[in-house]
Amino acid sequence: MRTMRRLSVAALLATTVAGCTLPRGAALQSEILTQQDVQNPGFAHYPIDAQLLPAVQSWPAARGTPAPRGWPKGGGGAPGQVLARGDVVQLAVWESGESKLLTNPGAPNTQIQPTQISPAGNLFVPYVGPVKVAGLSPEAAREKVQLQVSALVPSAQVQLDARPGSENSVDLVGGVANPGRVPLMDRSMTVLGLISQGGGPRPDIENPQIRLMRGGKAYGMSMQRLLDEPTLDTALRPGDKVSVDRDRRHFLSLGAAGKQTMVAFPKDELNALEALTMVGGVNAGRANPKGVLVLREYPASAVRPDGIGGPSQRRVVFSINLTTTDGLFSAQNFRIQPDDVVLATESAVNDTRTILGLVGTMFGIVNTANDIGN
């Protein structure tokens, strides 16, 4: 009688458990992929393998926070200072002999009041008039002024010093220890040289991105790439603005992964295996290693109904099987894009384990209840 009662209660409880939806941290792969309507598919599904990879890599970029793109031609400029309008020039003139035009009697030289180069690029020199100096080096400008002054005073010697003005400077906007305006004393100064002069990127900026504003256009590149490829380190021009910013791209980790979070890109390109490693891999007790999914949304302009040259739907689910050699190599070469969702699906075995555990617990409850009843 006691045995029959135990079996009846256990059967009732097991039926109750089986009829309930067990709590899970993620969907099963089958639950996601079988939602597709054949007549009106809401998404496209592509298993990632060696055959598909080359095609996917050639597709247009997904919809998401773009990585900085484009960069002006690298290479340093000519060394030395170049005069520009707005620069402040200081002239000093030496004269010998009795007859002096520019210097006072008894004085070896005279300091001419600092003069700003005009918007037309001219420097006004007393008794000579305007002399075109913009675009010249200080030494070339000195020789030109010397030539003009010598026509009046053959014995005169000219010294010229220049301080760059606002139009002959660059701005280090932010993201460094010491931002501010920097005069271009040397046209060979490059982007990396300017950032170094500003104290380097702030330590709290992960994967720093360099942004260069020039002539109404914005360019961008990661600092790591600029360090890896020195030929890209372009010379600065007057009016350039440079800032160092954090990489704003990210992807989402969900499901039975090591952690569920928003993850910033630590470098320019990130593959699926690296992304999984960053979130602690897949949960050994819960995840289905055959069902790692990457959910991605493309812009409408990227869709190709025939599936050639682009996805057949805007919403795409890529599935990765981590239990095969091809799947592992493919994951290592599959690039994660900004705003991707990396979803580790739940293993169906986990439900079975949960049910068995609950049923085992219930048998214990039944035994306890019978013991109390007796």
PDB file of N, CA and C in Angstrom, residues 311-361:
ATOM      1  N   PRO A 311      23.266  39.226 -47.981  1.00  0.00           N
ATOM      2  CA  PRO A 311      22.276  38.339 -47.359  1.00  0.00           C
ATOM      3  C   PRO A 311      20.936  38.424 -48.078  1.00  0.00           C
ATOM      4  N   SER A 312      20.162  37.369 -48.001  1.00  0.00           N
ATOM      5  CA  SER A 312      18.839  37.356 -48.638  1.00  0.00           C
ATOM      6  C   SER A 312      17.788  38.057 -47.791  1.00  0.00           C
ATOM      7  N   GLN A 313      18.109  38.313 -46.518  1.00  0.00           N
ATOM      8  CA  GLN A 313      17.205  39.036 -45.619  1.00  0.00           C
ATOM      9  C   GLN A 313      18.018  40.043 -44.816  1.00  0.00           C
ATOM     10  N   ARG A 314      17.334  41.054 -44.297  1.00  0.00           N
ATOM     11  CA  ARG A 314      18.030  42.034 -43.458  1.00  0.00           C
ATOM     12  C   ARG A 314      18.502  41.398 -42.158  1.00  0.00           C
ATOM     13  N   ARG A 315      17.626  40.575 -41.566  1.00  0.00           N
ATOM     14  CA  ARG A 315      17.984  39.914 -40.312  1.00  0.00           C
ATOM     15  C   ARG A 315      18.600  38.559 -40.629  1.00  0.00           C
ATOM     16  N   VAL A 316      19.779  38.339 -40.060  1.00  0.00           N
ATOM     17  CA  VAL A 316      20.532  37.126 -40.378  1.00  0.00           C
ATOM     18  C   VAL A 316      20.954  36.441 -39.084  1.00  0.00           C
ATOM     19  N   VAL A 317      20.845  35.104 -39.087  1.00  0.00           N
ATOM     20  CA  VAL A 317      21.353  34.297 -37.983  1.00  0.00           C
ATOM     21  C   VAL A 317      22.454  33.396 -38.534  1.00  0.00           C
ATOM     22  N   PHE A 318      23.671  33.566 -38.023  1.00  0.00           N
ATOM     23  CA  PHE A 318      24.779  32.686 -38.375  1.00  0.00           C
ATOM     24  C   PHE A 318      24.925  31.663 -37.248  1.00  0.00           C
ATOM     25  N   SER A 319      25.039  30.392 -37.597  1.00  0.00           N
ATOM     26  CA  SER A 319      25.224  29.357 -36.579  1.00  0.00           C
ATOM     27  C   SER A 319      26.622  28.760 -36.698  1.00  0.00           C
ATOM     28  N   ILE A 320      27.236  28.498 -35.544  1.00  0.00           N
ATOM     29  CA  ILE A 320      28.604  27.987 -35.489  1.00  0.00           C
ATOM     30  C   ILE A 320      28.616  26.713 -34.661  1.00  0.00           C
ATOM     31  N   ASN A 321      29.236  25.672 -35.211  1.00  0.00           N
ATOM     32  CA  ASN A 321      29.372  24.393 -34.518  1.00  0.00           C
ATOM     33  C   ASN A 321      30.799  24.286 -33.990  1.00  0.00           C
ATOM     34  N   LEU A 322      30.934  24.359 -32.677  1.00  0.00           N
ATOM     35  CA  LEU A 322      32.266  24.330 -32.072  1.00  0.00           C
ATOM     36  C   LEU A 322      32.766  22.923 -31.790  1.00  0.00           C
ATOM     37  N   THR A 323      32.043  21.923 -32.268  1.00  0.00           N
ATOM     38  CA  THR A 323      32.468  20.537 -32.013  1.00  0.00           C
ATOM     39  C   THR A 323      33.178  19.941 -33.213  1.00  0.00           C
ATOM     40  N   THR A 324      33.330  20.707 -34.296  1.00  0.00           N
ATOM     41  CA  THR A 324      34.018  20.192 -35.487  1.00  0.00           C
ATOM     42  C   THR A 324      35.248  21.047 -35.778  1.00  0.00           C
ATOM     43  N   THR A 325      36.205  20.455 -36.466  1.00  0.00           N
ATOM     44  CA  THR A 325      37.415  21.187 -36.846  1.00  0.00           C
ATOM     45  C   THR A 325      37.075  22.349 -37.772  1.00  0.00           C
ATOM     46  N   ASP A 326      36.198  22.077 -38.746  1.00  0.00           N
ATOM     47  CA  ASP A 326      35.804  23.121 -39.680  1.00  0.00           C
ATOM     48  C   ASP A 326      35.094  24.256 -38.944  1.00  0.00           C
ATOM     49  N   GLY A 327      34.247  23.904 -37.987  1.00  0.00           N
ATOM     50  CA  GLY A 327      33.532  24.923 -37.230  1.00  0.00           C
ATOM     51  C   GLY A 327      34.471  25.795 -36.420  1.00  0.00           C
ATOM     52  N   LEU A 328      35.481  25.193 -35.809  1.00  0.00           N
ATOM     53  CA  LEU A 328      36.438  25.951 -35.004  1.00  0.00           C
ATOM     54  C   LEU A 328      37.283  26.884 -35.860  1.00  0.00           C
ATOM     55  N   PHE A 329      37.792  26.354 -36.992  1.00  0.00           N
ATOM     56  CA  PHE A 329      38.588  27.200 -37.888  1.00  0.00           C
ATOM     57  C   PHE A 329      37.724  28.317 -38.477  1.00  0.00           C
ATOM     58  N   SER A 330      36.481  27.988 -38.811  1.00  0.00           N
ATOM     59  CA  SER A 330      35.582  29.001 -39.381  1.00  0.00           C
ATOM     60  C   SER A 330      35.283  30.092 -38.364  1.00  0.00           C
ATOM     61  N   ALA A 331      35.070  29.686 -37.099  1.00  0.00           N
ATOM     62  CA  ALA A 331      34.812  30.678 -36.047  1.00  0.00           C
ATOM     63  C   ALA A 331      36.007  31.600 -35.867  1.00  0.00           C
ATOM     64  N   GLN A 332      37.204  31.054 -36.085  1.00  0.00           N
ATOM     65  CA  GLN A 332      38.419  31.847 -35.931  1.00  0.00           C
ATOM     66  C   GLN A 332      38.570  32.866 -37.059  1.00  0.00           C
ATOM     67  N   ASN A 333      37.889  32.636 -38.162  1.00  0.00           N
ATOM     68  CA  ASN A 333      37.993  33.535 -39.308  1.00  0.00           C
ATOM     69  C   ASN A 333      36.712  34.325 -39.577  1.00  0.00           C
ATOM     70  N   PHE A 334      35.689  34.117 -38.734  1.00  0.00           N
ATOM     71  CA  PHE A 334      34.429  34.838 -38.893  1.00  0.00           C
ATOM     72  C   PHE A 334      34.482  36.113 -38.067  1.00  0.00           C
ATOM     73  N   ARG A 335      34.421  37.273 -38.751  1.00  0.00           N
ATOM     74  CA  ARG A 335      34.565  38.548 -38.071  1.00  0.00           C
ATOM     75  C   ARG A 335      33.253  38.993 -37.411  1.00  0.00           C
ATOM     76  N   ILE A 336      33.362  39.367 -36.159  1.00  0.00           N
ATOM     77  CA  ILE A 336      32.234  39.954 -35.449  1.00  0.00           C
ATOM     78  C   ILE A 336      32.120  41.415 -35.867  1.00  0.00           C
ATOM     79  N   GLN A 337      30.885  41.881 -36.066  1.00  0.00           N
ATOM     80  CA  GLN A 337      30.670  43.262 -36.455  1.00  0.00           C
ATOM     81  C   GLN A 337      29.980  44.025 -35.330  1.00  0.00           C
ATOM     82  N   PRO A 338      30.078  45.361 -35.348  1.00  0.00           N
ATOM     83  CA  PRO A 338      29.453  46.153 -34.287  1.00  0.00           C
ATOM     84  C   PRO A 338      27.968  45.851 -34.156  1.00  0.00           C
ATOM     85  N   ASP A 339      27.495  45.765 -32.922  1.00  0.00           N
ATOM     86  CA  ASP A 339      26.099  45.522 -32.561  1.00  0.00           C
ATOM     87  C   ASP A 339      25.647  44.091 -32.815  1.00  0.00           C
ATOM     88  N   ASP A 340      26.573  43.183 -33.148  1.00  0.00           N
ATOM     89  CA  ASP A 340      26.207  41.760 -33.248  1.00  0.00           C
ATOM     90  C   ASP A 340      25.748  41.255 -31.879  1.00  0.00           C
ATOM     91  N   VAL A 341      24.886  40.241 -31.907  1.00  0.00           N
ATOM     92  CA  VAL A 341      24.494  39.538 -30.689  1.00  0.00           C
ATOM     93  C   VAL A 341      25.088  38.135 -30.768  1.00  0.00           C
ATOM     94  N   VAL A 342      25.972  37.803 -29.838  1.00  0.00           N
ATOM     95  CA  VAL A 342      26.570  36.471 -29.766  1.00  0.00           C
ATOM     96  C   VAL A 342      25.784  35.693 -28.719  1.00  0.00           C
ATOM     97  N   LEU A 343      25.039  34.690 -29.183  1.00  0.00           N
ATOM     98  CA  LEU A 343      24.120  33.957 -28.312  1.00  0.00           C
ATOM     99  C   LEU A 343      24.540  32.495 -28.212  1.00  0.00           C
ATOM    100  N   ALA A 344      24.883  32.075 -27.012  1.00  0.00           N
ATOM    101  CA  ALA A 344      25.155  30.659 -26.766  1.00  0.00           C
ATOM    102  C   ALA A 344      23.829  30.005 -26.367  1.00  0.00           C
ATOM    103  N   THR A 345      23.309  29.128 -27.213  1.00  0.00           N
ATOM    104  CA  THR A 345      22.005  28.528 -26.941  1.00  0.00           C
ATOM    105  C   THR A 345      22.113  27.459 -25.856  1.00  0.00           C
ATOM    106  N   GLU A 346      20.971  27.167 -25.266  1.00  0.00           N
ATOM    107  CA  GLU A 346      20.903  26.187 -24.192  1.00  0.00           C
ATOM    108  C   GLU A 346      20.950  24.771 -24.768  1.00  0.00           C
ATOM    109  N   SER A 347      21.562  23.867 -24.036  1.00  0.00           N
ATOM    110  CA  SER A 347      21.578  22.464 -24.445  1.00  0.00           C
ATOM    111  C   SER A 347      20.275  21.795 -24.039  1.00  0.00           C
ATOM    112  N   ALA A 348      19.714  20.973 -24.956  1.00  0.00           N
ATOM    113  CA  ALA A 348      18.486  20.239 -24.635  1.00  0.00           C
ATOM    114  C   ALA A 348      18.720  19.245 -23.513  1.00  0.00           C
ATOM    115  N   VAL A 349      19.954  18.775 -23.379  1.00  0.00           N
ATOM    116  CA  VAL A 349      20.293  17.829 -22.313  1.00  0.00           C
ATOM    117  C   VAL A 349      20.095  18.474 -20.952  1.00  0.00           C
ATOM    118  N   ASN A 350      20.257  19.799 -20.909  1.00  0.00           N
ATOM    119  CA  ASN A 350      20.116  20.501 -19.639  1.00  0.00           C
ATOM    120  C   ASN A 350      18.698  20.388 -19.094  1.00  0.00           C
ATOM    121  N   ASP A 351      17.689  20.417 -20.006  1.00  0.00           N
ATOM    122  CA  ASP A 351      16.305  20.248 -19.568  1.00  0.00           C
ATOM    123  C   ASP A 351      16.089  18.874 -18.965  1.00  0.00           C
ATOM    124  N   THR A 352      16.660  17.861 -19.633  1.00  0.00           N
ATOM    125  CA  THR A 352      16.513  16.497 -19.130  1.00  0.00           C
ATOM    126  C   THR A 352      17.145  16.364 -17.750  1.00  0.00           C
ATOM    127  N   ARG A 353      18.339  16.953 -17.594  1.00  0.00           N
ATOM    128  CA  ARG A 353      18.999  16.900 -16.290  1.00  0.00           C
ATOM    129  C   ARG A 353      18.149  17.591 -15.223  1.00  0.00           C
ATOM    130  N   THR A 354      17.560  18.719 -15.603  1.00  0.00           N
ATOM    131  CA  THR A 354      16.741  19.460 -14.645  1.00  0.00           C
ATOM    132  C   THR A 354      15.532  18.652 -14.211  1.00  0.00           C
ATOM    133  N   ILE A 355      14.870  18.024 -15.191  1.00  0.00           N
ATOM    134  CA  ILE A 355      13.677  17.214 -14.889  1.00  0.00           C
ATOM    135  C   ILE A 355      14.037  16.046 -13.981  1.00  0.00           C
ATOM    136  N   LEU A 356      15.135  15.358 -14.342  1.00  0.00           N
ATOM    137  CA  LEU A 356      15.549  14.213 -13.522  1.00  0.00           C
ATOM    138  C   LEU A 356      15.895  14.654 -12.103  1.00  0.00           C
ATOM    139  N   GLY A 357      16.549  15.817 -12.009  1.00  0.00           N
ATOM    140  CA  GLY A 357      16.892  16.313 -10.681  1.00  0.00           C
ATOM    141  C   GLY A 357      15.661  16.643  -9.869  1.00  0.00           C
ATOM    142  N   LEU A 358      14.670  17.264 -10.544  1.00  0.00           N
ATOM    143  CA  LEU A 358      13.443  17.601  -9.836  1.00  0.00           C
ATOM    144  C   LEU A 358      12.670  16.361  -9.420  1.00  0.00           C
ATOM    145  N   VAL A 359      12.600  15.376 -10.327  1.00  0.00           N
ATOM    146  CA  VAL A 359      11.887  14.139 -10.005  1.00  0.00           C
ATOM    147  C   VAL A 359      12.568  13.434  -8.843  1.00  0.00           C
ATOM    148  N   GLY A 360      13.935  13.420  -8.873  1.00  0.00           N
ATOM    149  CA  GLY A 360      14.662  12.796  -7.767  1.00  0.00           C
ATOM    150  C   GLY A 360      14.367  13.497  -6.454  1.00  0.00           C
ATOM    151  N   THR A 361      14.294  14.829  -6.515  1.00  0.00           N
ATOM    152  CA  THR A 361      13.979  15.591  -5.307  1.00  0.00           C
ATOM    153  C   THR A 361      12.575  15.262  -4.810  1.00  0.00           C
TER     154      THR A 361
END
